[in-house]
Short mmCIF file of C-alpha atoms and ligand atoms in Angstrom, two decimals:
data_model
loop_
_atom_site.label_atom_id
_atom_site.label_comp_id
_atom_site.label_asym_id
_atom_site.label_seq_id
_atom_site.Cartn_x
_atom_site.Cartn_y
_atom_site.Cartn_z
CA MET A 30 143.91 125.39 106.62
CA PHE A 31 146.30 123.37 104.48
CA SER A 32 143.88 123.12 101.57
CA ASN A 33 143.21 126.85 101.79
CA LYS A 34 146.93 127.42 101.40
CA ILE A 35 147.04 125.21 98.34
CA ILE A 36 144.12 127.07 96.80
CA LEU A 37 145.77 130.37 97.57
CA LEU A 38 148.97 129.07 95.96
CA LEU A 39 147.07 127.96 92.86
CA VAL A 40 145.36 131.32 92.64
CA LEU A 41 148.71 133.08 93.01
CA ILE A 42 150.30 130.89 90.35
CA SER A 43 147.48 131.56 87.92
CA TYR A 44 147.59 135.23 88.81
CA CYS A 45 151.32 135.39 88.09
CA ASN A 46 150.74 133.81 84.70
CA GLY A 47 148.35 136.61 83.96
CA GLN A 48 145.48 134.18 83.96
CA TYR A 49 143.12 133.87 86.86
CA PHE A 50 141.97 130.51 88.06
CA ILE A 51 138.44 130.18 86.69
CA PRO A 52 136.02 128.43 89.02
CA ASN A 53 133.37 128.02 86.31
CA ASN A 54 135.11 127.26 83.04
CA HIS A 55 132.37 126.57 80.53
CA PHE A 56 134.64 126.19 77.51
CA SER A 57 133.49 122.59 77.17
CA ASP A 58 129.97 123.95 76.57
CA MET A 59 131.23 125.66 73.41
CA LYS A 60 131.06 123.90 70.08
CA GLN A 61 133.83 124.14 67.52
CA VAL A 62 132.27 125.30 64.25
CA PHE A 63 135.44 125.56 62.15
CA SER A 64 139.18 125.22 62.58
CA TRP A 65 141.86 125.95 60.03
CA ASN A 66 145.59 125.33 59.92
CA GLN A 67 145.72 127.88 57.12
CA ILE A 68 143.16 129.68 55.02
CA GLY A 69 142.32 128.65 51.44
CA TYR A 70 139.83 129.98 48.90
CA ASN A 71 137.37 128.70 46.35
CA PHE A 72 136.80 131.12 43.46
CA ASP A 73 133.94 129.54 41.51
CA GLY A 74 135.55 126.12 41.70
CA VAL A 75 139.13 127.36 41.28
CA LYS A 76 140.80 126.43 44.54
CA TYR A 77 143.65 128.31 46.15
CA VAL A 78 145.10 126.00 48.76
CA LYS A 79 148.80 126.52 48.26
CA ASP A 80 150.95 129.46 47.27
CA GLU A 81 150.49 130.69 43.74
CA PRO A 82 153.44 132.36 42.08
CA LEU A 83 152.88 135.38 39.85
CA GLN A 84 149.32 134.58 38.97
CA LYS A 85 147.24 137.60 38.20
CA ILE A 86 143.53 137.40 37.82
CA VAL A 87 141.38 140.02 36.23
CA GLY A 88 139.87 142.21 38.90
CA GLY A 89 142.33 141.22 41.63
CA ILE A 90 143.81 143.86 43.91
CA PHE A 91 147.55 144.31 43.63
CA PHE A 92 150.14 146.64 44.95
CA ALA A 93 151.74 149.41 42.96
CA GLU A 94 153.84 147.98 40.19
CA GLU A 95 156.38 150.76 39.93
CA ARG A 96 158.34 149.65 42.93
CA GLU A 97 161.33 147.38 42.94
CA GLU A 98 160.19 144.35 44.86
CA ARG A 99 157.86 143.26 42.15
CA GLU A 100 157.61 139.65 43.08
CA GLU A 101 155.92 139.63 46.43
CA ASP A 102 153.50 142.43 45.75
CA GLU A 103 152.30 140.85 42.53
CA ARG A 104 151.59 137.48 44.02
CA PHE A 105 147.92 136.74 44.08
CA PHE A 106 148.00 134.27 46.94
CA ILE A 107 150.54 133.87 49.73
CA GLN A 108 148.74 131.44 51.98
CA TYR A 109 150.62 132.13 55.21
CA ASN A 110 149.68 135.82 55.06
CA ASN A 111 145.93 135.18 55.13
CA ILE A 112 144.73 135.82 58.69
CA PRO A 113 140.99 135.92 59.40
CA ILE A 114 140.21 138.90 61.65
CA GLY A 115 136.47 139.62 61.52
CA PHE A 116 133.30 137.64 61.01
CA GLU A 117 129.51 137.75 61.04
CA VAL A 118 126.73 135.20 60.81
CA PHE A 119 123.51 135.47 58.83
CA HIS A 120 121.32 132.38 58.60
CA ASP A 121 123.57 129.78 56.96
CA LYS A 122 126.28 132.20 55.89
CA VAL A 123 129.35 132.81 58.01
CA PHE A 124 131.19 135.85 56.68
CA ILE A 125 134.94 135.84 57.23
CA THR A 126 137.10 138.87 56.54
CA VAL A 127 140.81 138.87 55.81
CA PRO A 128 142.06 142.47 56.00
CA ARG A 129 144.89 143.23 53.61
CA ARG A 130 147.72 143.65 56.11
CA ARG A 131 150.21 141.70 54.01
CA TYR A 132 150.77 140.79 50.38
CA GLY A 133 149.00 137.86 48.75
CA ILE A 134 145.42 138.16 50.03
CA PRO A 135 143.11 137.31 47.13
CA SER A 136 139.81 138.37 48.73
CA THR A 137 139.13 140.43 51.85
CA LEU A 138 135.35 139.77 52.22
CA ASN A 139 134.32 136.12 52.12
CA TYR A 140 131.78 133.64 53.31
CA VAL A 141 131.29 130.00 54.07
CA ASP A 142 127.97 128.25 53.66
CA LEU A 143 127.21 126.37 56.88
CA LYS A 144 124.73 124.07 55.18
CA SER A 145 126.64 122.98 52.12
CA SER A 146 130.07 123.02 53.71
CA LYS A 147 130.82 119.57 55.03
CA SER A 148 134.40 120.38 55.87
CA SER A 149 135.35 121.66 59.30
CA SER A 150 138.08 123.68 57.54
CA PRO A 151 136.11 125.09 54.62
CA LEU A 152 137.60 127.13 51.80
CA LEU A 153 136.43 130.74 51.80
CA LYS A 154 134.33 132.04 48.91
CA PRO A 155 134.50 135.69 47.89
CA TYR A 156 131.35 137.68 48.75
CA PRO A 157 129.14 138.38 46.92
CA ASP A 158 131.00 136.56 44.12
CA ALA A 159 134.44 136.03 42.63
CA GLU A 160 133.94 138.85 40.10
CA SER A 161 133.44 141.38 42.90
CA THR A 162 136.69 140.94 44.82
CA ASN A 163 137.92 144.22 43.39
CA ASN A 164 135.00 146.04 45.06
CA PHE A 165 136.76 145.84 48.41
CA VAL A 166 140.30 146.75 49.40
CA SER A 167 140.40 145.82 53.10
CA VAL A 168 137.57 144.97 55.47
CA TYR A 169 137.85 144.33 59.22
CA ARG A 170 134.82 143.47 61.38
CA PRO A 171 131.48 143.62 59.54
CA ARG A 172 128.00 143.73 61.07
CA VAL A 173 124.58 142.35 60.13
CA ASP A 174 121.80 144.78 61.11
CA ALA A 175 118.15 144.25 62.11
CA CYS A 176 117.10 144.90 58.48
CA GLU A 177 119.00 141.95 56.96
CA ARG A 178 121.85 144.06 55.64
CA LEU A 179 125.60 143.57 55.94
CA TRP A 180 127.54 146.69 56.90
CA MET A 181 131.27 147.14 56.70
CA VAL A 182 133.99 149.72 56.49
CA ASP A 183 136.33 149.26 53.56
CA THR A 184 139.39 151.13 54.80
CA GLY A 185 140.69 151.40 51.23
CA LEU A 186 144.14 150.74 52.68
CA LEU A 187 146.75 148.12 51.80
CA GLU A 188 148.30 147.92 55.22
CA VAL A 189 151.62 146.18 54.69
CA PRO A 190 153.99 147.24 57.49
CA ASN A 191 156.22 150.13 56.42
CA ASN A 192 154.44 150.29 53.09
CA PHE A 193 150.89 151.55 53.60
CA LEU A 194 149.09 152.37 50.37
CA GLN A 195 145.76 154.19 50.44
CA ILE A 196 144.22 152.78 47.23
CA ARG A 197 140.86 154.54 47.67
CA PRO A 198 139.21 156.70 50.29
CA PRO A 199 137.53 154.66 53.03
CA HIS A 200 133.88 153.76 52.44
CA ILE A 201 130.92 152.48 54.37
CA VAL A 202 129.51 149.68 52.22
CA VAL A 203 126.14 148.01 52.78
CA TYR A 204 124.80 144.86 51.15
CA ASP A 205 121.21 143.68 51.15
CA LEU A 206 121.47 140.07 52.31
CA LYS A 207 118.17 139.11 50.67
CA THR A 208 119.48 139.99 47.20
CA ASN A 209 123.27 140.05 47.81
CA LYS A 210 123.34 143.42 46.08
CA GLU A 211 125.20 146.52 47.18
CA VAL A 212 122.69 149.10 48.42
CA LEU A 213 124.99 151.81 49.77
CA ARG A 214 128.53 152.97 49.21
CA TYR A 215 129.36 156.12 51.14
CA GLU A 216 132.76 157.76 51.07
CA ILE A 217 133.89 158.60 54.59
CA PRO A 218 134.86 162.27 54.34
CA ALA A 219 138.43 163.26 55.14
CA ASP A 220 137.26 165.74 57.78
CA VAL A 221 136.14 162.95 60.15
CA LEU A 222 139.57 161.29 59.91
CA VAL A 223 142.76 162.43 61.62
CA ASN A 224 145.51 163.10 59.09
CA GLY A 225 143.84 160.69 56.70
CA THR A 226 144.49 157.71 58.97
CA THR A 227 142.18 154.81 58.05
CA SER A 228 143.96 151.86 59.68
CA GLY A 229 141.97 152.22 62.90
CA LEU A 230 138.48 151.85 61.40
CA THR A 231 138.19 148.25 62.53
CA SER A 232 134.54 147.74 63.43
CA ILE A 233 131.05 149.02 62.76
CA THR A 234 127.94 148.86 64.95
CA VAL A 235 124.51 149.59 63.50
CA ASP A 236 121.72 151.33 65.41
CA VAL A 237 118.43 150.57 63.65
CA THR A 238 115.15 148.76 64.19
CA PRO A 239 113.21 146.73 61.60
CA SER A 240 110.55 149.47 61.45
CA THR A 241 113.02 152.28 60.66
CA CYS A 242 115.46 150.72 58.20
CA ASP A 243 116.08 153.98 56.32
CA ASP A 244 116.98 155.82 59.50
CA ALA A 245 120.03 153.78 60.51
CA HIS A 246 123.05 155.16 62.33
CA ALA A 247 126.42 153.45 62.17
CA TYR A 248 129.10 153.84 64.85
CA ILE A 249 132.67 153.24 63.73
CA ASN A 250 135.63 153.05 66.07
CA ASP A 251 138.97 154.62 65.18
CA LEU A 252 141.41 152.74 67.39
CA ALA A 253 144.46 154.34 65.79
CA ARG A 254 143.40 157.96 66.32
CA ASN A 255 141.00 157.58 69.26
CA GLY A 256 137.74 158.61 67.70
CA LEU A 257 134.15 157.50 67.28
CA ILE A 258 132.67 158.23 63.86
CA VAL A 259 128.90 158.40 63.44
CA PHE A 260 127.15 157.97 60.09
CA SER A 261 123.50 158.91 59.55
CA MET A 262 122.02 156.98 56.65
CA LYS A 263 119.07 159.35 56.36
CA LYS A 264 121.10 162.55 56.40
CA ARG A 265 124.00 161.04 54.42
CA ASP A 266 126.23 162.77 56.92
CA CYS A 267 129.15 161.78 59.11
CA TRP A 268 130.66 163.28 62.25
CA ARG A 269 133.34 162.46 64.76
CA PHE A 270 133.65 162.50 68.53
CA SER A 271 136.97 162.60 70.33
CA HIS A 272 137.33 161.96 74.03
CA PRO A 273 140.01 160.90 76.54
CA SER A 274 137.99 157.73 77.33
CA PHE A 275 138.78 156.51 73.78
CA VAL A 276 142.51 156.47 74.48
CA TYR A 277 144.42 153.38 75.65
CA ASP A 278 145.40 153.20 79.32
CA VAL A 279 149.16 153.31 79.86
CA GLY A 280 148.71 151.25 83.03
CA ALA A 281 146.98 148.42 81.10
CA THR A 282 149.72 147.68 78.57
CA ASP A 283 152.08 144.71 78.69
CA PHE A 284 149.58 141.90 79.09
CA VAL A 285 150.59 138.55 77.63
CA VAL A 286 148.90 136.72 74.75
CA ALA A 287 150.39 133.64 73.10
CA HIS A 288 153.61 134.14 75.12
CA GLN A 289 154.03 137.62 73.62
CA THR A 290 153.93 140.82 75.65
CA ILE A 291 151.42 143.14 74.05
CA ASN A 292 152.49 146.78 74.17
CA TRP A 293 150.03 148.05 71.57
CA HIS A 294 148.35 151.41 72.00
CA ASP A 295 144.97 150.45 70.51
CA GLY A 296 142.23 152.82 71.62
CA ILE A 297 138.46 152.47 71.31
CA PHE A 298 137.92 149.01 69.88
CA SER A 299 134.31 147.97 70.12
CA ILE A 300 130.87 149.54 70.53
CA ALA A 301 128.02 147.36 71.85
CA LEU A 302 124.41 148.54 71.97
CA SER A 303 121.79 147.69 74.54
CA ASP A 304 118.19 147.17 73.37
CA PRO A 305 116.21 150.33 72.68
CA ASP A 306 113.72 151.48 75.31
CA SER A 307 110.23 152.63 74.28
CA THR A 308 111.63 155.95 73.06
CA GLY A 309 114.44 154.34 71.03
CA ARG A 310 117.12 155.23 73.54
CA ARG A 311 119.98 152.76 73.79
CA THR A 312 123.18 152.64 75.78
CA ALA A 313 126.35 152.34 73.71
CA TYR A 314 129.06 150.54 75.72
CA TYR A 315 132.67 150.96 74.62
CA HIS A 316 136.26 150.43 75.71
CA PRO A 317 139.77 150.74 74.33
CA LEU A 318 141.51 147.40 73.74
CA VAL A 319 144.29 148.36 76.13
CA SER A 320 142.14 149.16 79.16
CA THR A 321 140.36 147.44 82.02
CA GLN A 322 137.54 149.97 82.14
CA GLU A 323 134.16 150.12 80.45
CA PHE A 324 132.47 153.34 79.40
CA SER A 325 129.04 154.15 78.02
CA VAL A 326 127.14 156.91 76.31
CA SER A 327 123.54 157.28 75.21
CA ASN A 328 122.84 156.86 71.50
CA GLU A 329 121.00 160.19 71.77
CA VAL A 330 124.39 161.82 72.29
CA LEU A 331 125.96 159.93 69.39
CA LYS A 332 123.10 160.82 67.02
CA ASP A 333 123.45 164.52 67.81
CA LYS A 334 126.26 166.01 65.75
CA SER A 335 126.62 168.97 68.11
CA ALA A 336 126.31 167.04 71.39
CA ASN A 337 128.74 167.56 74.22
CA PHE A 338 130.39 164.18 74.68
CA GLU A 339 132.13 165.22 77.89
CA THR A 340 128.85 165.70 79.74
CA GLY A 341 127.25 162.66 78.09
CA PHE A 342 129.73 159.86 78.71
CA LYS A 343 129.90 157.67 81.80
CA LEU A 344 132.54 155.45 83.37
CA GLU A 345 130.63 152.24 84.09
CA GLY A 346 133.45 150.80 86.18
CA VAL A 347 136.60 148.72 86.18
CA ARG A 348 136.42 145.13 84.96
CA GLY A 349 139.54 144.14 86.89
CA ALA A 350 143.07 142.89 86.25
CA PHE A 351 143.70 141.02 82.97
CA SER A 352 140.34 142.07 81.57
CA GLN A 353 141.76 143.68 78.41
CA SER A 354 139.23 142.84 75.72
CA GLY A 355 138.53 143.40 72.06
CA SER A 356 135.06 142.98 70.57
CA HIS A 357 132.04 142.84 72.84
CA ASP A 358 128.35 142.37 72.19
CA PHE A 359 125.06 142.53 74.09
CA HIS A 360 122.77 139.59 74.86
CA SER A 361 119.24 140.97 75.23
CA ALA A 362 117.54 138.17 77.16
CA THR A 363 120.04 138.30 80.02
CA GLN A 364 121.10 141.96 79.61
CA THR A 365 124.67 140.69 79.60
CA LEU A 366 127.70 141.92 77.70
CA LEU A 367 130.04 139.23 76.38
CA TYR A 368 133.68 140.17 75.84
CA ALA A 369 136.56 138.83 73.76
CA ASN A 370 138.95 138.85 76.72
CA VAL A 371 142.34 138.61 75.05
CA ALA A 372 144.46 138.87 78.22
CA GLN A 373 143.08 135.61 79.65
CA ASP A 374 142.25 133.58 76.49
CA ALA A 375 138.65 133.80 77.57
CA VAL A 376 135.10 134.90 76.97
CA MET A 377 134.18 137.29 79.78
CA CYS A 378 130.80 138.59 80.84
CA TRP A 379 129.20 141.44 82.73
CA ASN A 380 125.51 141.51 83.53
CA THR A 381 124.56 145.16 83.03
CA ARG A 382 121.89 144.87 85.76
CA THR A 383 124.78 144.77 88.25
CA PRO A 384 127.38 147.46 89.00
CA LEU A 385 130.55 146.95 86.98
CA THR A 386 133.18 145.65 89.39
CA SER A 387 135.81 142.94 89.10
CA LYS A 388 133.47 140.65 91.06
CA ASN A 389 130.68 141.08 88.54
CA SER A 390 132.89 140.87 85.46
CA VAL A 391 134.29 137.37 85.12
CA PRO A 392 135.76 134.97 82.56
CA VAL A 393 133.26 132.20 81.79
CA ALA A 394 135.03 130.14 79.13
CA GLN A 395 138.78 129.84 78.87
CA SER A 396 141.16 127.82 76.69
CA HIS A 397 144.88 128.43 76.39
CA SER A 398 144.93 126.54 73.09
CA LYS A 399 141.61 127.35 71.43
CA LEU A 400 140.68 130.85 72.63
CA VAL A 401 144.06 132.50 72.14
CA TYR A 402 143.26 136.00 70.87
CA ILE A 403 139.55 136.14 70.18
CA SER A 404 139.68 138.57 67.28
CA ASP A 405 135.93 139.03 66.95
CA LEU A 406 132.84 138.14 68.99
CA LYS A 407 129.18 138.37 68.02
CA VAL A 408 125.99 137.56 69.91
CA ILE A 409 123.49 136.03 67.50
CA GLY A 410 120.14 135.23 69.07
CA ASP A 411 120.97 133.32 72.25
CA ASP A 412 124.40 132.21 71.03
CA VAL A 413 127.78 133.82 71.35
CA TRP A 414 130.17 133.17 68.47
CA VAL A 415 133.91 133.86 68.48
CA LEU A 416 136.63 133.98 65.85
CA VAL A 417 140.09 133.14 67.20
CA ASN A 418 143.30 133.92 65.28
CA GLN A 419 146.31 133.94 67.65
CA ILE A 420 147.50 137.07 65.87
CA PRO A 421 150.38 137.83 68.28
CA THR A 422 151.97 134.60 67.03
CA PHE A 423 151.71 135.87 63.46
CA ILE A 424 153.14 139.28 64.34
CA TYR A 425 155.97 138.27 66.68
CA SER A 426 156.63 134.59 66.09
CA GLN A 427 155.53 131.91 63.64
CA PHE A 428 152.49 129.70 63.19
CA ASN A 429 152.93 125.96 63.19
CA ILE A 430 151.01 125.28 60.00
CA THR A 431 150.66 121.58 60.71
CA GLU A 432 148.14 122.29 63.47
CA PRO A 433 144.99 124.42 63.77
CA ASN A 434 145.68 128.15 64.17
CA PHE A 435 142.26 129.72 63.53
CA PHE A 436 138.92 128.75 65.05
CA VAL A 437 135.25 129.63 65.08
CA HIS A 438 133.40 128.44 68.19
CA LYS A 439 129.91 129.08 69.47
CA GLY A 440 128.02 128.50 72.69
CA LYS A 441 124.73 129.32 74.35
CA VAL A 442 125.04 132.47 76.44
CA ARG A 443 122.95 130.97 79.24
CA ASP A 444 125.15 127.84 79.38
CA LEU A 445 128.31 129.91 79.55
CA ILE A 446 127.20 132.27 82.31
CA LYS A 447 125.52 129.55 84.41
CA GLY A 448 126.61 129.70 88.04
CA THR A 449 128.70 132.84 87.49
CA ALA A 450 128.22 136.42 88.67
CA CYS A 451 126.43 137.14 85.36
CA ASP A 452 123.72 134.54 86.06
CA LYS A 453 121.13 136.96 87.47
CA LYS A 454 117.39 136.99 87.09
C1 NAG B 521 148.98 165.41 61.68
O1 NAG B 521 150.01 165.74 60.76
C2 NAG B 521 150.72 166.91 61.11
C3 NAG B 521 151.70 167.24 60.00
O2 NAG B 521 152.42 166.09 59.63
C4 NAG B 521 151.43 166.69 62.45
O3 NAG B 521 152.12 167.86 62.84
C5 NAG B 521 150.40 166.34 63.50
O4 NAG B 521 151.04 166.03 64.72
C6 NAG B 521 149.56 165.16 63.05
N1 NAG B 521 148.48 164.97 64.01
C7 NAG B 521 148.24 163.80 64.58
C8 NAG B 521 147.12 163.78 65.57
O5 NAG B 521 148.85 162.77 64.32
C1 NAG B 522 153.91 121.47 64.98
O1 NAG B 522 152.73 120.76 65.25
C2 NAG B 522 152.90 119.36 65.11
C3 NAG B 522 151.50 118.74 65.25
O2 NAG B 522 150.90 119.15 66.46
C4 NAG B 522 153.89 118.85 66.14
O3 NAG B 522 154.06 117.46 65.99
C5 NAG B 522 155.23 119.57 65.93
O4 NAG B 522 156.12 119.22 66.96
C6 NAG B 522 155.01 121.09 65.95
N1 NAG B 522 156.23 121.75 65.58
C7 NAG B 522 156.81 122.68 66.31
C8 NAG B 522 158.05 123.31 65.74
O5 NAG B 522 156.34 123.05 67.37
#
């Protein structure tokens, strides 16, 4: 009786902190791949590891020069402003993106070579090379597809608070990872945007199989204007769906991350695809960031420009309190979705063979120091990888630059879900 009371008390205390007590915390089964106090760059041997004053390089992206505050917007590198937000992994390359949300970001699309990099805090190299940094304005979360290509949205936007500058229209850009050459650059037409807003185009999911590489579809979230944009590679066409399920949930705001209360209104944040069945049909799972629900829709609906989304979408269920999550991705072998659960500093899971309830959707790895704001999550083979950036600290407070602020960790999906509600045969 007494011990039950203590357990209840512990559960209540963790509940009140906004962080459930996790019976199976598998964080120790994750391996730290990288950690950085701050981000630095290596441009063909030229290293940027501390702030550079007015140093222009040919081909660098800069802000308009007509304005008065010339100094900050002409600085090539302001180290503190470089926050990694998205990533991908292809063989030995780990791509790391640094969207241009402040001044002083020398390169938005970068990589680190896992094999040759001996440092656990490697300098980022511009992708595909230092001469190409001007090819990209601002890239969020890229995606490697089943045809060995890297897809991204370049929003074309310099997103400095109170001073947004749309340098170019947004583009879908695709690189062939076998040759590191650009193979597609498609301008996203203004008619699939809302009032020209590009700041919400923060991820891309690619629907393709190795046997149909030319017939790819890309699904892009618009978290700022609550839309889902579809691109058909074959038709060179783009269309947009709007739906109430893309909008943030007022009742799910005000969760706490890094001691900051998050009152953002971010809508649809991430689209995760199940495997195709024999007819190519997949389920696309999606959720707003500020929500505890999960929705789904068939890719047959998404691929049909004139489809009725209202009759096609489905509420899968409610993941439960403090389940607000960013990126998610699907692990084929276990049919499990893995979530970047920002409200509990955790990786969460839901085995899609079970009904979506709070019992079946649980945190499986939690760390209040090393999983604070998982900004991106990818399932690669049987591993789940996460990029952590503590971004609420950057926005509302200040990083302590003498200790690690950004991390990449990975773990085996089966190890992480072992003994949890997601561990189903
Ligand atoms: C788009 O811009 C117009 C004119 O500024 C404004 O009236 C309208 O509310 C905007 N729409 C949205 C969805 O923001
Ligand atoms: C910053 O981190 C260092 C190393 O962990 C620590 O010694 C120091 O107290 C921290 N500073 C602040 C202001 O928290």
